[in-house]
PDB file of C-alpha atoms in Angstrom:
ATOM      1  CA  MET A  16      95.631   5.784 -88.585  1.00  0.00           C
ATOM      2  CA  ALA A  17      94.433   3.102 -86.396  1.00  0.00           C
ATOM      3  CA  ALA A  18      96.848   1.394 -84.243  1.00  0.00           C
ATOM      4  CA  GLY A  19      98.995  -1.348 -86.318  1.00  0.00           C
ATOM      5  CA  SER A  20      97.990   0.065 -89.790  1.00  0.00           C
ATOM      6  CA  THR A  21     100.327   1.239 -92.473  1.00  0.00           C
ATOM      7  CA  SER A  22     101.015   4.119 -94.608  1.00  0.00           C
ATOM      8  CA  THR A  23     101.119   3.647 -98.307  1.00  0.00           C
ATOM      9  CA  ASP A  24     104.793   3.140 -97.794  1.00  0.00           C
ATOM     10  CA  GLY A  25     104.212   0.000 -95.589  1.00  0.00           C
ATOM     11  CA  ILE A  26     105.810   1.453 -92.485  1.00  0.00           C
ATOM     12  CA  VAL A  27     103.717   1.304 -89.348  1.00  0.00           C
ATOM     13  CA  GLY A  28     102.576   4.480 -88.114  1.00  0.00           C
ATOM     14  CA  VAL A  29     104.474   6.711 -90.604  1.00  0.00           C
ATOM     15  CA  GLU A  30     102.312   9.204 -92.590  1.00  0.00           C
ATOM     16  CA  PRO A  31     102.435   9.265 -96.400  1.00  0.00           C
ATOM     17  CA  PRO A  32     104.669  11.613 -97.994  1.00  0.00           C
ATOM     18  CA  LEU A  33     103.369  15.431 -98.749  1.00  0.00           C
ATOM     19  CA  VAL A  34     101.926  15.436-102.553  1.00  0.00           C
ATOM     20  CA  VAL A  35     103.323  18.174-104.834  1.00  0.00           C
ATOM     21  CA  PHE A  36     100.866  18.679-107.877  1.00  0.00           C
ATOM     22  CA  VAL A  37     102.512  20.421-110.977  1.00  0.00           C
ATOM     23  CA  SER A  38     100.461  22.391-113.095  1.00  0.00           C
ATOM     24  CA  SER A  39     101.957  23.743-116.617  1.00  0.00           C
ATOM     25  CA  LEU A  40     101.885  23.070-119.970  1.00  0.00           C
ATOM     26  CA  LEU A  41     103.224  19.910-120.816  1.00  0.00           C
ATOM     27  CA  ARG A  42     105.437  20.241-123.917  1.00  0.00           C
ATOM     28  CA  GLU A  43     106.422  24.116-123.357  1.00  0.00           C
ATOM     29  CA  LEU A  44     107.827  23.331-119.922  1.00  0.00           C
ATOM     30  CA  ARG A  45     108.883  19.619-120.344  1.00  0.00           C
ATOM     31  CA  ALA A  46     112.548  20.146-119.150  1.00  0.00           C
ATOM     32  CA  GLU A  47     111.309  22.146-115.993  1.00  0.00           C
ATOM     33  CA  ARG A  48     108.466  19.419-115.008  1.00  0.00           C
ATOM     34  CA  GLU A  49     111.543  16.929-115.057  1.00  0.00           C
ATOM     35  CA  ALA A  50     113.405  18.840-112.826  1.00  0.00           C
ATOM     36  CA  LEU A  51     110.880  19.610-110.301  1.00  0.00           C
ATOM     37  CA  GLN A  52     109.931  15.811-110.385  1.00  0.00           C
ATOM     38  CA  GLY A  53     113.481  15.040-109.329  1.00  0.00           C
ATOM     39  CA  ALA A  54     113.816  18.151-107.006  1.00  0.00           C
ATOM     40  CA  ILE A  55     110.520  16.624-105.070  1.00  0.00           C
ATOM     41  CA  LEU A  56     111.653  13.122-105.002  1.00  0.00           C
ATOM     42  CA  GLY A  57     115.076  14.147-103.853  1.00  0.00           C
ATOM     43  CA  MET A  58     113.749  15.855-100.913  1.00  0.00           C
ATOM     44  CA  GLY A  59     112.567  12.441 -99.296  1.00  0.00           C
ATOM     45  CA  ILE A  60     109.302  13.888 -97.789  1.00  0.00           C
ATOM     46  CA  ALA A  61     107.141  14.482-100.710  1.00  0.00           C
ATOM     47  CA  ARG A  62     105.811  12.769-103.858  1.00  0.00           C
ATOM     48  CA  PRO A  63     105.282  14.716-107.125  1.00  0.00           C
ATOM     49  CA  TRP A  64     101.891  14.291-109.112  1.00  0.00           C
ATOM     50  CA  VAL A  65     103.103  15.084-112.739  1.00  0.00           C
ATOM     51  CA  PHE A  66     100.575  14.116-115.232  1.00  0.00           C
ATOM     52  CA  GLU A  67     102.883  12.552-117.764  1.00  0.00           C
ATOM     53  CA  PHE A  68     104.525  10.143-114.986  1.00  0.00           C
ATOM     54  CA  THR A  69     101.189   8.902-113.679  1.00  0.00           C
ATOM     55  CA  PRO A  70      99.821   5.434-114.510  1.00  0.00           C
ATOM     56  CA  ALA A  71      97.112   4.658-116.386  1.00  0.00           C
ATOM     57  CA  THR A  72      93.515   5.161-114.611  1.00  0.00           C
ATOM     58  CA  ALA A  73      89.905   4.290-115.133  1.00  0.00           C
ATOM     59  CA  GLN A  74      88.921   7.641-114.070  1.00  0.00           C
ATOM     60  CA  SER A  75      88.021  10.107-116.771  1.00  0.00           C
ATOM     61  CA  LEU A  76      91.008  12.312-117.871  1.00  0.00           C
ATOM     62  CA  GLN A  77      89.822  15.444-116.218  1.00  0.00           C
ATOM     63  CA  CYS A  78      88.817  13.825-113.007  1.00  0.00           C
ATOM     64  CA  SER A  79      92.043  12.269-112.665  1.00  0.00           C
ATOM     65  CA  TYR A  80      94.149  15.507-112.605  1.00  0.00           C
ATOM     66  CA  LEU A  81      91.596  17.630-110.831  1.00  0.00           C
ATOM     67  CA  GLU A  82      91.207  15.328-107.958  1.00  0.00           C
ATOM     68  CA  LYS A  83      95.009  15.627-107.252  1.00  0.00           C
ATOM     69  CA  ALA A  84      94.968  19.498-107.513  1.00  0.00           C
ATOM     70  CA  HIS A  85      92.022  19.265-104.922  1.00  0.00           C
ATOM     71  CA  ILE A  86      93.847  17.230-102.365  1.00  0.00           C
ATOM     72  CA  CYS A  87      97.558  17.904-102.821  1.00  0.00           C
ATOM     73  CA  ASP A  88      99.688  19.522-100.127  1.00  0.00           C
ATOM     74  CA  PHE A  89     101.278  21.947-102.292  1.00  0.00           C
ATOM     75  CA  PHE A  90      99.971  23.216-105.574  1.00  0.00           C
ATOM     76  CA  VAL A  91     103.149  24.167-108.060  1.00  0.00           C
ATOM     77  CA  LEU A  92     102.234  26.558-111.105  1.00  0.00           C
ATOM     78  CA  LEU A  93     104.563  27.156-113.723  1.00  0.00           C
ATOM     79  CA  ILE A  94     103.745  29.650-116.608  1.00  0.00           C
ATOM     80  CA  ASP A  95     106.026  30.441-119.427  1.00  0.00           C
ATOM     81  CA  GLU A  96     104.149  32.018-122.438  1.00  0.00           C
ATOM     82  CA  ASN A  97     100.929  30.436-122.670  1.00  0.00           C
ATOM     83  CA  VAL A  98      98.415  28.271-120.395  1.00  0.00           C
ATOM     84  CA  SER A  99      95.586  26.187-121.395  1.00  0.00           C
ATOM     85  CA  PRO A 100      92.101  25.740-120.252  1.00  0.00           C
ATOM     86  CA  ALA A 101      93.516  22.494-118.273  1.00  0.00           C
ATOM     87  CA  VAL A 102      95.768  24.444-116.296  1.00  0.00           C
ATOM     88  CA  GLU A 103      93.161  27.352-115.748  1.00  0.00           C
ATOM     89  CA  LEU A 104      90.999  24.745-114.382  1.00  0.00           C
ATOM     90  CA  GLU A 105      93.460  23.241-112.000  1.00  0.00           C
ATOM     91  CA  PHE A 106      94.460  26.690-110.923  1.00  0.00           C
ATOM     92  CA  GLU A 107      90.701  27.372-109.917  1.00  0.00           C
ATOM     93  CA  ASN A 108      90.493  23.973-108.337  1.00  0.00           C
ATOM     94  CA  ALA A 109      93.454  24.742-106.142  1.00  0.00           C
ATOM     95  CA  LEU A 110      91.951  28.240-105.324  1.00  0.00           C
ATOM     96  CA  GLU A 111      88.554  26.833-104.555  1.00  0.00           C
ATOM     97  CA  HIS A 112      90.227  24.394-102.373  1.00  0.00           C
ATOM     98  CA  GLN A 113      92.643  26.614-100.646  1.00  0.00           C
ATOM     99  CA  ARG A 114      95.800  24.668-101.486  1.00  0.00           C
ATOM    100  CA  ALA A 115      99.221  26.069-100.721  1.00  0.00           C
ATOM    101  CA  MET A 116     100.228  27.650-103.792  1.00  0.00           C
ATOM    102  CA  LEU A 117     103.885  28.155-104.992  1.00  0.00           C
ATOM    103  CA  VAL A 118     104.023  30.028-108.335  1.00  0.00           C
ATOM    104  CA  PHE A 119     107.099  30.122-110.599  1.00  0.00           C
ATOM    105  CA  LEU A 120     107.036  32.144-113.999  1.00  0.00           C
ATOM    106  CA  LYS A 121     109.710  31.750-116.561  1.00  0.00           C
ATOM    107  CA  ALA A 122     111.725  34.989-117.043  1.00  0.00           C
ATOM    108  CA  ASP A 123     113.150  36.465-119.998  1.00  0.00           C
ATOM    109  CA  LYS A 124     110.345  37.012-121.882  1.00  0.00           C
ATOM    110  CA  GLU A 125     111.248  40.365-123.210  1.00  0.00           C
ATOM    111  CA  ASP A 126     114.709  39.420-123.781  1.00  0.00           C
ATOM    112  CA  LYS A 127     113.978  36.798-126.263  1.00  0.00           C
ATOM    113  CA  GLY A 128     111.379  38.926-127.968  1.00  0.00           C
ATOM    114  CA  CYS A 129     108.590  36.846-126.610  1.00  0.00           C
ATOM    115  CA  ARG A 130     105.350  37.828-124.883  1.00  0.00           C
ATOM    116  CA  ARG A 131     103.029  35.925-122.721  1.00  0.00           C
ATOM    117  CA  SER A 132      99.533  35.276-123.995  1.00  0.00           C
ATOM    118  CA  ALA A 133      96.494  37.139-122.909  1.00  0.00           C
ATOM    119  CA  ALA A 134      95.398  34.113-120.871  1.00  0.00           C
ATOM    120  CA  ALA A 135      98.872  33.784-119.284  1.00  0.00           C
ATOM    121  CA  ASN A 136      98.666  37.495-118.148  1.00  0.00           C
ATOM    122  CA  ALA A 137      95.161  37.158-116.940  1.00  0.00           C
ATOM    123  CA  LEU A 138      95.956  33.997-114.890  1.00  0.00           C
ATOM    124  CA  ILE A 139      99.001  35.825-113.304  1.00  0.00           C
ATOM    125  CA  ARG A 140      96.994  38.746-112.339  1.00  0.00           C
ATOM    126  CA  ARG A 141      94.732  36.255-110.404  1.00  0.00           C
ATOM    127  CA  ILE A 142      97.354  34.738-108.486  1.00  0.00           C
ATOM    128  CA  PRO A 143      96.760  35.251-104.594  1.00  0.00           C
ATOM    129  CA  THR A 144     100.399  34.479-103.453  1.00  0.00           C
ATOM    130  CA  LYS A 145     104.129  35.995-104.019  1.00  0.00           C
ATOM    131  CA  TRP A 146     105.294  34.308-107.134  1.00  0.00           C
ATOM    132  CA  THR A 147     109.033  34.280-108.450  1.00  0.00           C
ATOM    133  CA  THR A 148     110.805  33.691-111.655  1.00  0.00           C
ATOM    134  CA  PHE A 149     113.118  31.202-112.867  1.00  0.00           C
ATOM    135  CA  THR A 150     115.807  31.146-115.666  1.00  0.00           C
ATOM    136  CA  ASP A 151     116.142  27.391-116.485  1.00  0.00           C
ATOM    137  CA  PRO A 152     115.230  23.776-114.832  1.00  0.00           C
ATOM    138  CA  THR A 153     117.947  24.109-112.501  1.00  0.00           C
ATOM    139  CA  ASP A 154     117.067  27.576-111.589  1.00  0.00           C
ATOM    140  CA  LEU A 155     113.575  26.304-110.940  1.00  0.00           C
ATOM    141  CA  ALA A 156     114.448  23.321-108.945  1.00  0.00           C
ATOM    142  CA  LEU A 157     116.692  25.131-106.494  1.00  0.00           C
ATOM    143  CA  LYS A 158     113.751  28.178-106.116  1.00  0.00           C
ATOM    144  CA  PHE A 159     111.400  25.213-105.734  1.00  0.00           C
ATOM    145  CA  ARG A 160     113.348  23.494-102.715  1.00  0.00           C
ATOM    146  CA  ALA A 161     113.891  26.759-101.065  1.00  0.00           C
ATOM    147  CA  ALA A 162     110.234  27.627-101.286  1.00  0.00           C
ATOM    148  CA  VAL A 163     108.825  24.264 -99.965  1.00  0.00           C
ATOM    149  CA  SER A 164     111.079  23.914 -97.346  1.00  0.00           C
ATOM    150  CA  ASP A 165     110.314  27.351 -96.182  1.00  0.00           C
ATOM    151  CA  GLU A 166     106.688  26.556 -96.184  1.00  0.00           C
ATOM    152  CA  ILE A 167     107.178  23.455 -94.261  1.00  0.00           C
ATOM    153  CA  VAL A 168     109.364  25.042 -91.668  1.00  0.00           C
ATOM    154  CA  ARG A 169     106.836  27.659 -91.322  1.00  0.00           C
ATOM    155  CA  ARG A 170     104.042  25.184 -90.634  1.00  0.00           C
ATOM    156  CA  VAL A 171     106.435  23.247 -88.229  1.00  0.00           C
ATOM    157  CA  ARG A 172     106.901  26.530 -86.160  1.00  0.00           C
ATOM    158  CA  GLU A 173     102.988  27.245 -86.485  1.00  0.00           C
ATOM    159  CA  GLY A 174     102.454  23.758 -85.033  1.00  0.00           C
ATOM    160  CA  LEU A 175     100.526  22.774 -87.793  1.00  0.00           C
ATOM    161  CA  ILE A 176     103.287  19.876 -88.852  1.00  0.00           C
ATOM    162  CA  ALA A 177     105.098  17.632 -86.396  1.00  0.00           C
ATOM    163  CA  LEU A 178     108.553  16.869 -87.399  1.00  0.00           C
ATOM    164  CA  ARG A 179     110.945  14.165 -85.682  1.00  0.00           C
ATOM    165  CA  SER A 180     114.315  15.497 -84.276  1.00  0.00           C
ATOM    166  CA  GLY A 181     116.601  16.815 -86.715  1.00  0.00           C
ATOM    167  CA  GLU A 182     114.159  16.779 -89.436  1.00  0.00           C
ATOM    168  CA  LEU A 183     113.634  20.579 -89.031  1.00  0.00           C
ATOM    169  CA  GLN A 184     117.094  21.409 -89.382  1.00  0.00           C
ATOM    170  CA  TRP A 185     117.482  19.051 -92.655  1.00  0.00           C
ATOM    171  CA  LEU A 186     114.760  21.174 -94.168  1.00  0.00           C
ATOM    172  CA  GLU A 187     116.110  24.431 -93.374  1.00  0.00           C
ATOM    173  CA  ASP A 188     119.444  23.056 -95.029  1.00  0.00           C
ATOM    174  CA  ALA A 189     117.516  21.470 -97.895  1.00  0.00           C
ATOM    175  CA  GLY A 190     116.449  24.844 -99.461  1.00  0.00           C
ATOM    176  CA  SER A 191     119.893  25.267-100.386  1.00  0.00           C
ATOM    177  CA  ARG A 192     121.038  22.151-102.069  1.00  0.00           C
ATOM    178  CA  LEU A 193     119.343  20.645-105.178  1.00  0.00           C
ATOM    179  CA  GLY A 194     120.233  17.026-104.744  1.00  0.00           C
TER     180      GLY A 194
END
């Protein structure tokens, strides 16, 4: 950033917040997507990209969401019973561009007599990272906060991200609180 320039927040010399892209079926996981949006905003250092909460755009529909999957800092994939071709495309894009991937699978499929679709199971088998399960929107928000906090702390310790004094401790603590 050039001297005297401003970030998207209008504060001189401050980097824009991290971008967290949320990928899932919209209707099937509506409450979970809303909980994630709140958890991301509550961290104060990240902003969510959640399709249904974005403004209108002149870009084509596919281009608008794939661009964000390509440039995000964290790609969050939520899977319940099904996936769509759009979710599969977002996943492929995140893999291709080596985005940090955090994956959460809705638990209790067998308890409710539900099974994941063949497409969902095929996508799960291709996930290259460790995933975890969640039971409800609050559980997801807590597990997301813990996971993204761990990822940021790890990157700080590896020298990939620099934080101001006190921010690292705040992040270490953030993983255990929701709001």
